[in-house]
Coordinates of C-alpha atoms in Angstrom, one line a residue:
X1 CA 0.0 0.0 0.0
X2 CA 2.6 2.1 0.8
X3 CA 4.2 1.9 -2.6
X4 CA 0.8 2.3 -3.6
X5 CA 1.1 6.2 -2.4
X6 CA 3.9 6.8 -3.4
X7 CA 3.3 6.0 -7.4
X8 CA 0.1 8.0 -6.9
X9 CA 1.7 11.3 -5.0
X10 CA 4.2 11.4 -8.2
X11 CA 1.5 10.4 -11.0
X12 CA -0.2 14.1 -9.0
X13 CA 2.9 16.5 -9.4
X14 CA 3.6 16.7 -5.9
X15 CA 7.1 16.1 -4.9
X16 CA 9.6 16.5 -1.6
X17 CA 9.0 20.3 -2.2
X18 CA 5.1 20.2 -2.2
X19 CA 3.4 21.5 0.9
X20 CA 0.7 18.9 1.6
X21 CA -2.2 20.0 3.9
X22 CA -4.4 16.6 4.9
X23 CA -8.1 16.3 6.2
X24 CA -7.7 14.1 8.9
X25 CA -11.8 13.4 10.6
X26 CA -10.3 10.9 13.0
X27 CA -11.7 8.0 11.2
X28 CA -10.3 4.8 10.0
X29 CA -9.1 5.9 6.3
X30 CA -7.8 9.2 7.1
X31 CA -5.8 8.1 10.3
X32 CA -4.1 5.4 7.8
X33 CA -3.6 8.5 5.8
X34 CA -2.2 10.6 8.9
X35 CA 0.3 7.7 9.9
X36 CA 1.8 6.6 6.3
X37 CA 2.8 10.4 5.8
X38 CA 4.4 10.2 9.3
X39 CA 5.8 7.1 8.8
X40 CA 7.1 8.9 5.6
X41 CA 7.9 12.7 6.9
X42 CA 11.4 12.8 5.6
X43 CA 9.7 12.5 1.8
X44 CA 7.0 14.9 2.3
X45 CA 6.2 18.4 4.0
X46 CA 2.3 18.5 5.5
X47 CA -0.2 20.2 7.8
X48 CA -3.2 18.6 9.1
X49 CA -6.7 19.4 9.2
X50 CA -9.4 18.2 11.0
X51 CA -13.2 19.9 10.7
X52 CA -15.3 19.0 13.7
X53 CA -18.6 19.1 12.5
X54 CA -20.7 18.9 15.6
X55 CA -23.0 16.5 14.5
X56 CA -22.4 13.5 16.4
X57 CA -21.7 12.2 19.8
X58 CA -18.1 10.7 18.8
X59 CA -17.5 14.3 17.1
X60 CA -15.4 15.4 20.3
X61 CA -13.8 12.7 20.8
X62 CA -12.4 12.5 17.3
X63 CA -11.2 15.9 17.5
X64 CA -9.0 15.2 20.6
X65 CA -8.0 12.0 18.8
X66 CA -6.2 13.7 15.9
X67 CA -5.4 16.0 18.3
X68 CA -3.4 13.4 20.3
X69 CA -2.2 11.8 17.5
X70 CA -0.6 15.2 16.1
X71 CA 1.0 15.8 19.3
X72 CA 3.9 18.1 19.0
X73 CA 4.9 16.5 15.7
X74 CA 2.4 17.9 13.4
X75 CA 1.0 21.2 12.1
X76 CA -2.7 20.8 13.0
X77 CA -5.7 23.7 12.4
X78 CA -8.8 23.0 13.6
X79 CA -11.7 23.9 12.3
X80 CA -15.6 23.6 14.0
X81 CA -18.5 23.8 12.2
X82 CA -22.1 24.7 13.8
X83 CA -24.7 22.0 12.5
X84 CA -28.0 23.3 14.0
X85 CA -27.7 26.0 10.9
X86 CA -28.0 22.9 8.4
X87 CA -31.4 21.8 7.8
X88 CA -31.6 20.4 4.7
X89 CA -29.5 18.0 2.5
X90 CA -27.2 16.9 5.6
X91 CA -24.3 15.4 3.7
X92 CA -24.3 17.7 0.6
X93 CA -24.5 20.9 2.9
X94 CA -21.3 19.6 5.2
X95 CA -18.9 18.5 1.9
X96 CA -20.1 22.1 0.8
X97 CA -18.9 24.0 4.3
X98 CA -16.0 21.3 4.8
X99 CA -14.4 21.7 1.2
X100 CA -14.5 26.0 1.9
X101 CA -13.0 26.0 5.2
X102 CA -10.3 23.1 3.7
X103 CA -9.4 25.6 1.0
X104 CA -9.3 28.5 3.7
X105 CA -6.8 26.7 5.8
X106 CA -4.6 25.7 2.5
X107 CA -4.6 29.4 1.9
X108 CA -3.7 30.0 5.3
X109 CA -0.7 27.5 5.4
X110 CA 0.2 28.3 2.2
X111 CA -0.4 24.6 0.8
X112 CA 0.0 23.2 -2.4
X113 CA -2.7 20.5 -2.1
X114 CA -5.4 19.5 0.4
X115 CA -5.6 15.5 0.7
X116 CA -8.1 13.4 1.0
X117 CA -8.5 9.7 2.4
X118 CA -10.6 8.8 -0.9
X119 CA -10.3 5.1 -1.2
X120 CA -11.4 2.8 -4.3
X121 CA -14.9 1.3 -2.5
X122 CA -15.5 5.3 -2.2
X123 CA -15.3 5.2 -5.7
X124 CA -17.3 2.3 -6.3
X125 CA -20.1 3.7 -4.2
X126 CA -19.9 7.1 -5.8
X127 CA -20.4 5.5 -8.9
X128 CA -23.3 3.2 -8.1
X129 CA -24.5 6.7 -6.7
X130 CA -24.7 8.6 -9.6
X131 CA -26.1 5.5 -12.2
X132 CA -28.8 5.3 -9.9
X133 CA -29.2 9.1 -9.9
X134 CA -29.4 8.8 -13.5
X135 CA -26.6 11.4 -13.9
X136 CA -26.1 12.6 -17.4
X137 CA -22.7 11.8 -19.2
X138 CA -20.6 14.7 -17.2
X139 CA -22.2 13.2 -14.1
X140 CA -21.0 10.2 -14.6
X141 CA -17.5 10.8 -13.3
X142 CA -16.5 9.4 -9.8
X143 CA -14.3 11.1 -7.9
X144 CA -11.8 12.7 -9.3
X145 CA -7.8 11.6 -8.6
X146 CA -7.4 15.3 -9.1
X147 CA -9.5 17.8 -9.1
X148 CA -8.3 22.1 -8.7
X149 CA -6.3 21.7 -5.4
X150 CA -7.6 18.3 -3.9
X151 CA -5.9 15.2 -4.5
X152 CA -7.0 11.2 -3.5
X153 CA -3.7 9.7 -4.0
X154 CA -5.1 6.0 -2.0
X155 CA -8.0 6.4 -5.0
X156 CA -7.0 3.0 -5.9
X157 CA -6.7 1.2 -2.4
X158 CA -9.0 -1.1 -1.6
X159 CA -11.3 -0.9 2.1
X160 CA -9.7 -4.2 2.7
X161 CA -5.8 -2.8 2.3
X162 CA -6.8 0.0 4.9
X163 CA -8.3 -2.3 7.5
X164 CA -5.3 -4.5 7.1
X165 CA -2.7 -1.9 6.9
X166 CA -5.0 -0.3 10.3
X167 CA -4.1 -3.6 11.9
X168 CA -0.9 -4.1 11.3
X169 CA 0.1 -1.0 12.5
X170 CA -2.2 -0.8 15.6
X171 CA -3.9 2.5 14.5
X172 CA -6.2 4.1 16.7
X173 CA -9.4 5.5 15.0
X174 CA -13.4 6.2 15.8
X175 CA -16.1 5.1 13.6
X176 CA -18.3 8.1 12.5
X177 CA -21.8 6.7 14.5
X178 CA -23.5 8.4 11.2
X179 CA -21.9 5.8 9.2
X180 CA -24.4 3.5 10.3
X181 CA -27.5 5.5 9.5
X182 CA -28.8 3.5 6.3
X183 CA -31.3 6.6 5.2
X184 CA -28.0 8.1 3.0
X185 CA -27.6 6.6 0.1
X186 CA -23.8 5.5 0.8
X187 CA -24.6 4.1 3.5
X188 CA -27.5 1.7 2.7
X189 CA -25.4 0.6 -0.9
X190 CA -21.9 0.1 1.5
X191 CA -24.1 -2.4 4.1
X192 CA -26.9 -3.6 1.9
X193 CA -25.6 -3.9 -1.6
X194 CA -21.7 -4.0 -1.8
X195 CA -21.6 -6.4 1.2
X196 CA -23.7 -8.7 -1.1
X197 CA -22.1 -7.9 -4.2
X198 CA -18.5 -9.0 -2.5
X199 CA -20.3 -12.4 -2.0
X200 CA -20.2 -12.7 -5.8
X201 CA -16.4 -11.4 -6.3
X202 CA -14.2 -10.0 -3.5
X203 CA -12.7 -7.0 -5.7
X204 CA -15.8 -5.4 -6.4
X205 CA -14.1 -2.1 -7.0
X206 CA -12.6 -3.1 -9.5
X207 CA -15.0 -3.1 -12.2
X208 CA -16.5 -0.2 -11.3
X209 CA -13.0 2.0 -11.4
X210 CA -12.1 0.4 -14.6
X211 CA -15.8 1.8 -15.4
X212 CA -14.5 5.3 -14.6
X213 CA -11.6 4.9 -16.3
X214 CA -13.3 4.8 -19.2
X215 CA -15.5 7.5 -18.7
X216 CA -12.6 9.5 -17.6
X217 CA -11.2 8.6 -21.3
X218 CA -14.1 9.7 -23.2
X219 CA -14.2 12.7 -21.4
X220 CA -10.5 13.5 -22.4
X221 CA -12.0 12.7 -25.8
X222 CA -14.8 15.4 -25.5
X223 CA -12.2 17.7 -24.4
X224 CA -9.9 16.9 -27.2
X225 CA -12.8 17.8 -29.6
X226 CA -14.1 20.9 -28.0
X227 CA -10.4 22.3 -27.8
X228 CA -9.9 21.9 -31.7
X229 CA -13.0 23.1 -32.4
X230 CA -12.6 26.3 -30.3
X231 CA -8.9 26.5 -32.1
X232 CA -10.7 26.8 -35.7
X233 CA -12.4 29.3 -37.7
X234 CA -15.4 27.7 -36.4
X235 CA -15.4 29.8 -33.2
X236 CA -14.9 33.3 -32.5
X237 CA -14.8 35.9 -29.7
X238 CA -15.7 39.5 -30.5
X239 CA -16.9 42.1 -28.0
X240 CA -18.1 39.6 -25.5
X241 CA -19.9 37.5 -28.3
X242 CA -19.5 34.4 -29.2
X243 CA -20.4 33.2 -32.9
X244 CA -20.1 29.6 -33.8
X245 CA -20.6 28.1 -37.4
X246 CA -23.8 26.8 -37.4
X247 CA -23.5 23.8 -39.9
X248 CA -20.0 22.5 -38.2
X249 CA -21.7 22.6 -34.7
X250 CA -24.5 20.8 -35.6
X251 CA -22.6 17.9 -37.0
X252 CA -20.6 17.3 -33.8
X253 CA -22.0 14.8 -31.2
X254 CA -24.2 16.4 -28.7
X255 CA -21.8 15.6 -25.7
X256 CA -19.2 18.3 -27.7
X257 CA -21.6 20.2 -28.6
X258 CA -23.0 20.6 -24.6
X259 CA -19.6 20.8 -23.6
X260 CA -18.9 23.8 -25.5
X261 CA -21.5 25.8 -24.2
X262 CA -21.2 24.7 -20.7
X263 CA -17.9 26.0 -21.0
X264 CA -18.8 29.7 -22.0
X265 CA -21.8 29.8 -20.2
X266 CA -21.5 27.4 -17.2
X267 CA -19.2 29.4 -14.2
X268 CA -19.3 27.4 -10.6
X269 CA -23.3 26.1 -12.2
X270 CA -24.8 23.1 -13.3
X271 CA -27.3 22.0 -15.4
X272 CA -30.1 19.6 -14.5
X273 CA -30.8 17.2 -16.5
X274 CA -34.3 18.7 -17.7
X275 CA -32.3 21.8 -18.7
X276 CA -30.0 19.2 -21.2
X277 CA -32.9 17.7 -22.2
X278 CA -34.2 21.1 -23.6
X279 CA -31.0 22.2 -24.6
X280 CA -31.2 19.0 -26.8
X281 CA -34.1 19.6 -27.9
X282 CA -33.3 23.7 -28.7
X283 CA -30.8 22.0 -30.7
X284 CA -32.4 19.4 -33.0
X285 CA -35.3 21.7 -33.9
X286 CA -32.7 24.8 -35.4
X287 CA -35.2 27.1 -35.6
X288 CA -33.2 30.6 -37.2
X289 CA -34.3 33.5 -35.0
X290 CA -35.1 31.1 -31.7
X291 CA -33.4 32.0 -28.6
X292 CA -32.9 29.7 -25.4
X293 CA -31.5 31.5 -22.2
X294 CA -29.1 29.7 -19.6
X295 CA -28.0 31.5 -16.8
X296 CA -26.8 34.5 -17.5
X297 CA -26.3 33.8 -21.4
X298 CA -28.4 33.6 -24.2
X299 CA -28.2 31.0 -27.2
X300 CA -29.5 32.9 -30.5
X301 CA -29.6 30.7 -33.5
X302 CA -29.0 32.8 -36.3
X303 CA -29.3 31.8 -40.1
X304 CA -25.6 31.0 -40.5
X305 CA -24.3 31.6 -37.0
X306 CA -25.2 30.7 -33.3
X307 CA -24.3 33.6 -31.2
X308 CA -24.0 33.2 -27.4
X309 CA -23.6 36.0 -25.5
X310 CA -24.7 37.7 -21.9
X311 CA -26.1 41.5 -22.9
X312 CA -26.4 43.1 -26.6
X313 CA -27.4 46.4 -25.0
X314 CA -24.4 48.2 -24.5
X315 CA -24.9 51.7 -25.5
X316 CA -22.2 53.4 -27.5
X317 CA -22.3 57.2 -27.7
X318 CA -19.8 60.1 -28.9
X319 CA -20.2 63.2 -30.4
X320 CA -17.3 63.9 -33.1
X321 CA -15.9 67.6 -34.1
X322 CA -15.3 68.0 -38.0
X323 CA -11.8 67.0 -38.9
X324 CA -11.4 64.1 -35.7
X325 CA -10.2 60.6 -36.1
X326 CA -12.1 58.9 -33.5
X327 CA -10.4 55.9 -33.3
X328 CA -11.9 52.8 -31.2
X329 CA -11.3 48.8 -30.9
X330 CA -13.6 47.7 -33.6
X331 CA -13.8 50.6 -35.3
X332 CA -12.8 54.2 -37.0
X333 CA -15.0 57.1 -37.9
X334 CA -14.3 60.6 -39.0
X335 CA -15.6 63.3 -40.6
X336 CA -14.6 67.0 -42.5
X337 CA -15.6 69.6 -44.8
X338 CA -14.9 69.0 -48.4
X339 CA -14.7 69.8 -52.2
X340 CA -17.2 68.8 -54.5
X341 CA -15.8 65.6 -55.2
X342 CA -15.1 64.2 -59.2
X343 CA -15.9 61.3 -58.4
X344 CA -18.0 59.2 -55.7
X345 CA -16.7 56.4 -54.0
X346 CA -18.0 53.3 -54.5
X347 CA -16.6 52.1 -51.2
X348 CA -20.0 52.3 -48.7
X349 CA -17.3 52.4 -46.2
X350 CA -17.2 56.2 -47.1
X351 CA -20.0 58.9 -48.3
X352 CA -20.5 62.4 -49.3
X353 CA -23.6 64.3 -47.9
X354 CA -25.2 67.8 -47.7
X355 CA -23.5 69.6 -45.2
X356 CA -25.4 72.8 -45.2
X357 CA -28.1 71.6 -42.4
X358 CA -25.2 70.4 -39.7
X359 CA -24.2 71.5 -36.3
X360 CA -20.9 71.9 -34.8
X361 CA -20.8 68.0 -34.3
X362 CA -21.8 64.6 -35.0
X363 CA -23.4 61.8 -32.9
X364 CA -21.8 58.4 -33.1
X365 CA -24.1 56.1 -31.5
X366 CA -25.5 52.4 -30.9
X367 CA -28.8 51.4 -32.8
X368 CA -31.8 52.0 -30.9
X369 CA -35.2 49.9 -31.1
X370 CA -37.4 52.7 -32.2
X371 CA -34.9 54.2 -34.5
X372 CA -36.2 55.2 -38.0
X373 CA -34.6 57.0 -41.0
X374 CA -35.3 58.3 -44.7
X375 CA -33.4 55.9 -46.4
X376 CA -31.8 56.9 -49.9
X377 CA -34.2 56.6 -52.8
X378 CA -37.1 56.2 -51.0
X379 CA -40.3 57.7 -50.3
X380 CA -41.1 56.6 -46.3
X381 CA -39.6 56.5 -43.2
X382 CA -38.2 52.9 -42.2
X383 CA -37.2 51.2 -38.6
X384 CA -33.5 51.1 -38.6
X385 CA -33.5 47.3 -37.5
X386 CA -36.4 46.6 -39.8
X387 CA -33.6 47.6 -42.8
X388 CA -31.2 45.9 -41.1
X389 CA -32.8 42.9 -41.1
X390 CA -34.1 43.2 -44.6
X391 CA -30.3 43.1 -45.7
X392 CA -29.9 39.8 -44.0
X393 CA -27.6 41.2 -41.4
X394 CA -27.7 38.9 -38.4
X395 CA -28.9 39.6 -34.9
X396 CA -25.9 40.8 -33.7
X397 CA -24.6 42.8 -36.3
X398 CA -28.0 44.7 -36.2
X399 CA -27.2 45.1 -32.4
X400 CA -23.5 46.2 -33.1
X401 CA -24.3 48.6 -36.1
X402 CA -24.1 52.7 -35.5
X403 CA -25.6 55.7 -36.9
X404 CA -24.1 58.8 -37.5
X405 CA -26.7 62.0 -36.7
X406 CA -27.0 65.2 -36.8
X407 CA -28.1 65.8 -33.0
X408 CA -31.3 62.9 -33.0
X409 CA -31.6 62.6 -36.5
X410 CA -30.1 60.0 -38.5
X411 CA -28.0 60.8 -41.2
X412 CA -26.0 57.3 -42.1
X413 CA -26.6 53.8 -40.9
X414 CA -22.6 53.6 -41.0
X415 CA -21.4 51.5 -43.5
X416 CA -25.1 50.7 -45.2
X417 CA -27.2 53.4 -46.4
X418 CA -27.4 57.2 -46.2
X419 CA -30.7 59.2 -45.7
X420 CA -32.8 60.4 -48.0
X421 CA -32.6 64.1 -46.5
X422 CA -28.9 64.4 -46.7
X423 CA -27.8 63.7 -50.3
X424 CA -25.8 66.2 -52.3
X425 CA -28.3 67.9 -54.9
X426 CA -26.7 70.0 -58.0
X427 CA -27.4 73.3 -55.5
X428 CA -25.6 72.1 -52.5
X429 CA -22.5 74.1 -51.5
X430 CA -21.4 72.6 -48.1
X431 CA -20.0 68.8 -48.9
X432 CA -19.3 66.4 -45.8
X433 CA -17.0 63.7 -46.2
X434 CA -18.1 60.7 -44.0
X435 CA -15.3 57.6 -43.3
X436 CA -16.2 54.7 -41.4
X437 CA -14.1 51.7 -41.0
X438 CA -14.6 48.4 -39.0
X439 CA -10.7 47.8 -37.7

């Protein structure tokens, strides 16, 4: 077993210089834990932890066991934890609270891990936990070997090598009483089902790590594909949007494809699984213009694009003197008295207007919802994003495009169409040259 460790506490990156900080509750797997590092001090630097969670009548009692075990030779912080203000969800509530003041006391110490007494029947039960759960895919996983700043490095020792090694080396420990209480889940599988299932072969961990194993694989697989996808021209990130090919999405399996957007819009959440099932279901039905909203961020399925993004309404407004370069990140825009020009550009990145009916400035500014304009050649007003959308621009380039006015009225919808009201007629004298360029 020892061995066992030691393999594992290299396969983790930690070394003779890493700072170790264990959770030690007093019980049998993490006081095995507590001695094999002090049987093995001259390989690796640690603190100890203990959280006394004040459930239990033993809860004491294990405190001043770690406590005496420590002595003088250890590092230990204690930590208590007041139980009459958990109500609800017991066990989920105290890993919550437990893992936060672990990661306080790492901080504290300045540790390079927090360890964990995780053995391979934890695993197996964690497992069986979640199939019966009927966790999607990503909930699947057992515990993880690794995961942020907690390591299991006895993930793959068996309940059996712990009570032995326990014997062996004469290791005081206290049974949690809770351990007993068959209404959790862990509990009634450890004493009902895998007690059985041992009947029928001894290693019954086995199959069940080798079964996250593979589940850890595929998910290396998933990430594989999402990271190459993300790397291509499929994917982009501009001005807190996100715009993915719509066509090369949609052929991806639908474990990439929820990967990909749990990553941009999933921070420290989770989805249910009735939220996949509609996401699924959002998906498969690719309806252009339909929208689906998680969390914070919104899906918009677009007709060649799906943009993701958490607010389109960021107002952009600046007034521009004659003869300014304006310069910002995504674009350019200036503007200045002129000639009467030979010839017109044909560039609708630039245009020439009447001049005569302008202030001292021009507005640069965001598209609003009830903007309207002349447009050129025509007889009646038109909504701004009506036009917009007539030209086949998607939803977010409606949202990012500017007008140019004079004061509130709109003289360009940059880069598209000019107003009706502001050409140059064979009398005008004042000519404005407008330039707009998307850097």
């Amino acid at each position: 077993m020892r061995n066992k460790i030691i393999v594992n506490l290299k396969s983790l990156d930690c070394d003779k210089n890493s700072h170790l900080l264990l959770a030690v509750s007093g019980g049998i797997d993490s006081m095995v834990m507590l001695h094999f590092f002090q049987q093995n001090e001259k390989q690796f630097k640690f603190s100890v932890a203990h959280i006394n969670h004040n459930y239990h009548s033993e809860s004491k009692k294990m405190e001043n066991l770690v406590k005496a075990e420590c002595g003088n030779k250890n590092n230990l912080i204690i930590r208590n934890i007041d139980a009459n203000k958990i109500n609800s969800n017991i066990e989920s509530e105290f890993r919550k609270i437990r893992y936060n003041e672990l990661e306080r006391i790492r901080e504290e110490v300045d540790a390079d891990f927090i360890v964990t007494a995780h053995h391979a029947d934890d695993q197996a039960e964690t497992v069986m936990m979640k199939i019966l759960n009927s966790s999607g895919f990503d909930g699947l996983q057992g515990i993880r070997k690794k995961n942020l700043n907690v390591i299991r490095p006895m993930h793959n020792i068996s309940k059996d090598e712990i009570n032995n090694y326990s014997s062996k080396h004469c290791i005081d420990f206290i049974d949690d009483p809770t351990n007993l209480d068959i209404t959790f889940t862990r509990n009634f599988l450890r004493k009902n089902i895998f007690n059985e299932l041992k009947k029928l072969k001894k290693d019954i961990h086995l199959p069940f790590i080798n079964f996250n194993e593979r589940i850890d694989e595929v998910h290396d697989l998933i990430s594989f594909n999402v990271q190459n996808f993300c790397n291509s021209d499929n994917y982009s990130v501009k001005e807190d949007v996100v715009e993915i090919d719509k066509s090369e999405f949609f052929n991806l399996p639908f474990l990439v494809q929820l990967r990909i957007i749990s990553n941009i819009c999933l921070i420290n959440k989770t989805l249910t699984k009735t939220d996949i099932r509609e996401l699924k279901d959002f998906f498969r039905k690719n309806n252009t213009g339909s929208t689906r909203k998680i969390f914070e961020s919104t899906i918009h399925i677009d007709r060649n694009s799906i943009f993701i993004y958490k607010s389109l309404d960021k107002e952009f407004y600046k007034k521009v003197d004659a003869g300014v370069k304006m310069k910002e990140d995504h674009f350019t825009f200036s503007w200045n008295f002129e000639e009467y020009p030979n010839n017109f550009s044909s560039s609708n990145q630039v245009e020439y207007i009447d001049g005569s009916k302008l202030k001292n400035n021009l507005v640069i500014r965001s598209v609003r919802d009830d903007d309207s304009f002349l447009p050129l050649g025509m007889k009646g007003n038109k909504k701004v994003m009506k036009f917009l959308k007539d030209k086949k621009l998607s939803l977010i380039n409606r949202k990012q495009s500017l007008v140019i006015c004079n004061d509130d009225e709109i003289i360009w919808v940059a880069g598209h169409q000019l107003s009706e009201k502001y050409k140059i007629k064979e009398n005008s004298v004042k000519i404005v040259k407008l330039n707009f360029f998307r850097n």
